[in-house]
Structures are given as C-alpha cells and as structure tokens.
Amino acid sequence: MRKSFALHTEPHVADIGGTELLFQPEVMGDEFMDAYAQLRDAQKAKGVDLDDLADADPSDIRKSVRALRVFLAQQMLPESAEQFLHIDVVKDGKVLKSFQDLEEAEAYAATRKGARIVDALRLPSRVLVDLMEWIVELYGGGGDARPTTSSSGSSTTSRPAGSRGTGRSPSKASTRTRGR
C-alpha cells in the first residue's frame, strides 16, 4: 500500500482590507507548538484573562496583544512579519520614530511627553483573534490543537431539551375534552 502526501508550496494569504499578509506555506509542528507555547507563557506571565479585561492593566493588555502579534508574525514570511510588527511612536499626529520591539518603543515614548505607541498596521481585536484561529487551523491541525479559551468564548448555547412539536398543547386539548 502506498499513500502520498501533498505539501503546500504557495504562501497562505490573509487579505485584510486590501493589505495582504503572506504566511509560510508549511510550518513544522514543533516550530508551531514552540511559538504557541511562547504566546501562552507571555499571557500567563502578565496574568491577563482575555475573557475579563475589566481589571487588567492597560500596559499588560498591550503586551498580551503584542505577544499575539509576535506569534502570528512567526508564521509569516519575513516581509509580512516586519510590516505586521511595525510600531510607531507618534505625537501630535506625526511619527517620531518606528520600532519592531515594543519595549524599545515604550522606552522611547516615555522620554517624549505626550507621545504614544501605535501599531503601524492597526487592526481590530476581532481580526487578530480571527487570524489566530485561522493559523491554528492551518498549522496546528485543528481539533485538540486549538488554543484553550473559556467555554463561553468557544461554543454556543445548547438548544433546550425536547423537540419542537407542531401539535396542540396537551393542556388545552385536555381542558376541552374534560368539559364534555
């Protein structure tokens, strides 16, 4: 018996509002799992519960989102990764300096009153989460390889027990027959 396995040779493309990010055609399982472990460890270290951000420190949230960006960038081709990780320090609408490293950007911004850090490729959180889910599906094999989240974040509510009938309600039918 013989079985052949195809390998992807063309990059996977994520088109985000016209910006294309190119992901590696194939990622070795150990590399993917190592990158995912780094993401998980970074989020645990900050103690950020992504399902409950009410009491989280904004700096810790920023670092957790950055860890997610780094994880995603590790699966990209170099040019896309560079674009995806690009951070600008801005003041009064002008870019003062650009960075790839969050800590370097934070240190620079701290020395410039009124400066703030922004991702050059600004994306809504929902897009980052969708990208992560897509990447896990592509490279992690799906199923048990999916990252763990709270059950409310990953599943929908079950339908109530029983089935929907098309007949009359038993209480109404029994009421009518009792009166005869």
Short mmCIF file of C-alpha atoms in Angstrom, two decimals:
data_model
loop_
_atom_site.label_atom_id
_atom_site.label_comp_id
_atom_site.label_asym_id
_atom_site.label_seq_id
_atom_site.Cartn_x
_atom_site.Cartn_y
_atom_site.Cartn_z
CA MET A 1 0.00 0.00 0.00
CA ARG A 2 1.21 3.45 -0.83
CA LYS A 3 -0.02 6.84 0.39
CA SER A 4 1.12 10.19 -0.94
CA PHE A 5 1.03 13.43 0.99
CA ALA A 6 0.96 16.83 -0.65
CA LEU A 7 2.92 19.74 0.78
CA HIS A 8 1.82 23.33 0.37
CA THR A 9 4.31 25.30 -1.70
CA GLU A 10 2.46 28.60 -2.12
CA PRO A 11 2.11 31.04 0.79
CA HIS A 12 -1.24 31.35 2.52
CA VAL A 13 -2.65 34.85 2.06
CA ALA A 14 -4.67 36.81 4.60
CA ASP A 15 -6.33 39.75 2.83
CA ILE A 16 -7.22 42.33 5.45
CA GLY A 17 -8.94 45.30 3.91
CA GLY A 18 -6.69 45.14 0.86
CA THR A 19 -3.47 44.54 2.81
CA GLU A 20 -2.12 41.09 2.07
CA LEU A 21 -0.13 39.25 4.71
CA LEU A 22 1.74 36.21 3.45
CA PHE A 23 2.06 33.18 5.71
CA GLN A 24 4.50 30.31 5.30
CA PRO A 25 3.23 27.51 3.05
CA GLU A 26 4.07 24.93 5.72
CA VAL A 27 5.20 25.22 9.32
CA MET A 28 6.82 22.30 11.11
CA GLY A 29 4.79 21.07 14.06
CA ASP A 30 7.49 21.61 16.66
CA GLU A 31 8.11 25.19 15.49
CA PHE A 32 4.40 25.94 15.64
CA MET A 33 3.99 24.44 19.10
CA ASP A 34 7.08 26.27 20.41
CA ALA A 35 5.68 29.58 19.13
CA TYR A 36 2.28 28.82 20.65
CA ALA A 37 3.91 27.93 23.99
CA GLN A 38 5.71 31.31 23.96
CA LEU A 39 2.37 33.06 23.38
CA ARG A 40 0.69 31.15 26.20
CA ASP A 41 3.59 31.80 28.59
CA ALA A 42 3.63 35.54 27.78
CA GLN A 43 -0.08 35.83 28.51
CA LYS A 44 0.20 33.82 31.74
CA ALA A 45 3.16 35.93 32.89
CA LYS A 46 1.05 39.08 32.61
CA GLY A 47 -1.93 37.44 34.33
CA VAL A 48 -4.26 38.77 31.65
CA ASP A 49 -7.58 36.97 31.26
CA LEU A 50 -8.66 37.88 27.74
CA ASP A 51 -12.25 36.98 28.65
CA ASP A 52 -12.31 39.54 31.51
CA LEU A 53 -10.34 42.71 30.81
CA ALA A 54 -12.21 44.94 33.28
CA ASP A 55 -9.49 44.86 35.96
CA ALA A 56 -6.49 44.37 33.68
CA ASP A 57 -3.70 46.91 33.48
CA PRO A 58 -3.64 48.56 30.00
CA SER A 59 0.11 48.00 29.75
CA ASP A 60 -0.34 44.28 30.41
CA ILE A 61 -3.12 44.09 27.81
CA ARG A 62 -0.86 45.81 25.26
CA LYS A 63 1.91 43.28 25.98
CA SER A 64 -0.51 40.36 25.65
CA VAL A 65 -1.76 41.66 22.30
CA ARG A 66 1.85 42.17 21.24
CA ALA A 67 2.61 38.55 22.17
CA LEU A 68 -0.28 37.51 19.91
CA ARG A 69 1.16 39.64 17.09
CA VAL A 70 4.59 38.08 17.59
CA PHE A 71 3.07 34.59 17.47
CA LEU A 72 1.27 35.40 14.23
CA ALA A 73 4.37 37.05 12.74
CA GLN A 74 6.41 33.91 13.46
CA GLN A 75 4.18 32.10 10.97
CA MET A 76 4.54 34.81 8.28
CA LEU A 77 7.04 35.36 5.54
CA PRO A 78 9.70 37.91 6.64
CA GLU A 79 8.38 40.94 4.73
CA SER A 80 4.84 40.47 6.05
CA ALA A 81 6.13 39.83 9.58
CA GLU A 82 8.10 43.09 9.50
CA GLN A 83 5.05 45.03 8.33
CA PHE A 84 2.82 43.32 10.92
CA LEU A 85 5.17 44.05 13.85
CA HIS A 86 5.97 47.65 12.85
CA ILE A 87 5.27 50.08 15.75
CA ASP A 88 5.24 53.87 15.51
CA VAL A 89 5.73 56.34 18.32
CA VAL A 90 3.54 59.31 17.46
CA LYS A 91 2.98 62.76 18.88
CA ASP A 92 0.53 65.32 17.56
CA GLY A 93 -0.25 63.06 14.60
CA LYS A 94 3.39 62.80 13.49
CA VAL A 95 5.57 59.68 13.59
CA LEU A 96 8.59 60.40 15.76
CA LYS A 97 10.29 57.02 15.33
CA SER A 98 9.46 53.47 14.26
CA PHE A 99 10.31 50.21 16.00
CA GLN A 100 9.84 46.45 15.79
CA ASP A 101 10.23 45.87 19.55
CA LEU A 102 7.52 47.02 21.97
CA GLU A 103 9.85 47.60 24.92
CA GLU A 104 12.15 49.82 22.84
CA ALA A 105 9.12 51.79 21.61
CA GLU A 106 7.81 52.18 25.17
CA ALA A 107 11.20 53.41 26.43
CA TYR A 108 11.44 55.94 23.60
CA ALA A 109 7.84 57.14 24.08
CA ALA A 110 8.44 57.58 27.82
CA THR A 111 11.08 60.21 27.06
CA ARG A 112 8.70 62.20 24.83
CA LYS A 113 5.89 63.92 26.71
CA GLY A 114 2.55 63.30 25.00
CA ALA A 115 3.90 60.57 22.71
CA ARG A 116 2.01 57.33 22.29
CA ILE A 117 2.61 53.97 20.69
CA VAL A 118 0.51 52.71 17.79
CA ASP A 119 0.78 49.68 15.56
CA ALA A 120 1.54 50.83 12.03
CA LEU A 121 -0.89 48.18 10.76
CA ARG A 122 -3.81 48.91 13.04
CA LEU A 123 -6.29 46.06 13.29
CA PRO A 124 -9.40 45.48 15.38
CA SER A 125 -9.02 42.83 18.07
CA ARG A 126 -11.58 40.62 16.33
CA VAL A 127 -9.31 40.43 13.26
CA LEU A 128 -6.33 39.40 15.39
CA VAL A 129 -8.41 36.68 17.03
CA ASP A 130 -9.72 35.51 13.63
CA LEU A 131 -6.15 35.40 12.30
CA MET A 132 -5.05 33.31 15.25
CA GLU A 133 -7.91 30.86 14.80
CA TRP A 134 -7.14 30.58 11.09
CA ILE A 135 -3.44 29.99 11.76
CA VAL A 136 -4.17 27.33 14.36
CA GLU A 137 -6.44 25.62 11.86
CA LEU A 138 -3.78 25.82 9.11
CA TYR A 139 -0.75 24.72 11.06
CA GLY A 140 -1.95 23.21 14.30
CA GLY A 141 -4.20 20.62 12.77
CA GLY A 142 -7.37 21.96 14.41
CA GLY A 143 -9.28 19.76 16.84
CA ASP A 144 -7.29 19.22 20.03
CA ALA A 145 -4.54 21.56 18.81
CA ARG A 146 -6.78 24.61 19.20
CA PRO A 147 -5.74 27.03 21.89
CA THR A 148 -7.82 26.81 25.01
CA THR A 149 -10.33 29.56 25.76
CA SER A 150 -13.21 29.79 28.16
CA SER A 151 -16.14 27.61 27.20
CA SER A 152 -18.33 30.67 26.69
CA GLY A 153 -15.84 32.03 24.18
CA SER A 154 -15.70 28.93 22.04
CA SER A 155 -19.16 27.45 21.93
CA THR A 156 -22.75 28.46 21.52
CA THR A 157 -25.53 27.73 23.97
CA SER A 158 -27.19 24.38 23.51
CA ARG A 159 -30.80 24.25 22.44
CA PRO A 160 -33.31 23.46 25.22
CA ALA A 161 -34.06 19.79 25.79
CA GLY A 162 -37.03 18.28 23.98
CA SER A 163 -38.25 18.83 20.49
CA ARG A 164 -40.48 21.40 18.93
CA GLY A 165 -43.80 19.84 18.09
CA THR A 166 -46.41 21.02 15.65
CA GLY A 167 -49.37 19.64 17.54
CA ARG A 168 -51.67 21.34 20.04
CA SER A 169 -50.67 21.91 23.62
CA PRO A 170 -51.75 18.92 25.77
CA SER A 171 -53.17 21.21 28.46
CA LYS A 172 -55.56 22.89 26.02
CA ALA A 173 -56.67 19.60 24.50
CA SER A 174 -57.34 18.02 27.89
CA THR A 175 -59.28 21.11 29.04
CA ARG A 176 -61.63 20.86 26.07
CA THR A 177 -62.31 17.17 26.49
CA ARG A 178 -62.98 17.47 30.25
CA GLY A 179 -65.89 19.77 29.75
CA ARG A 180 -67.89 17.26 27.65
#
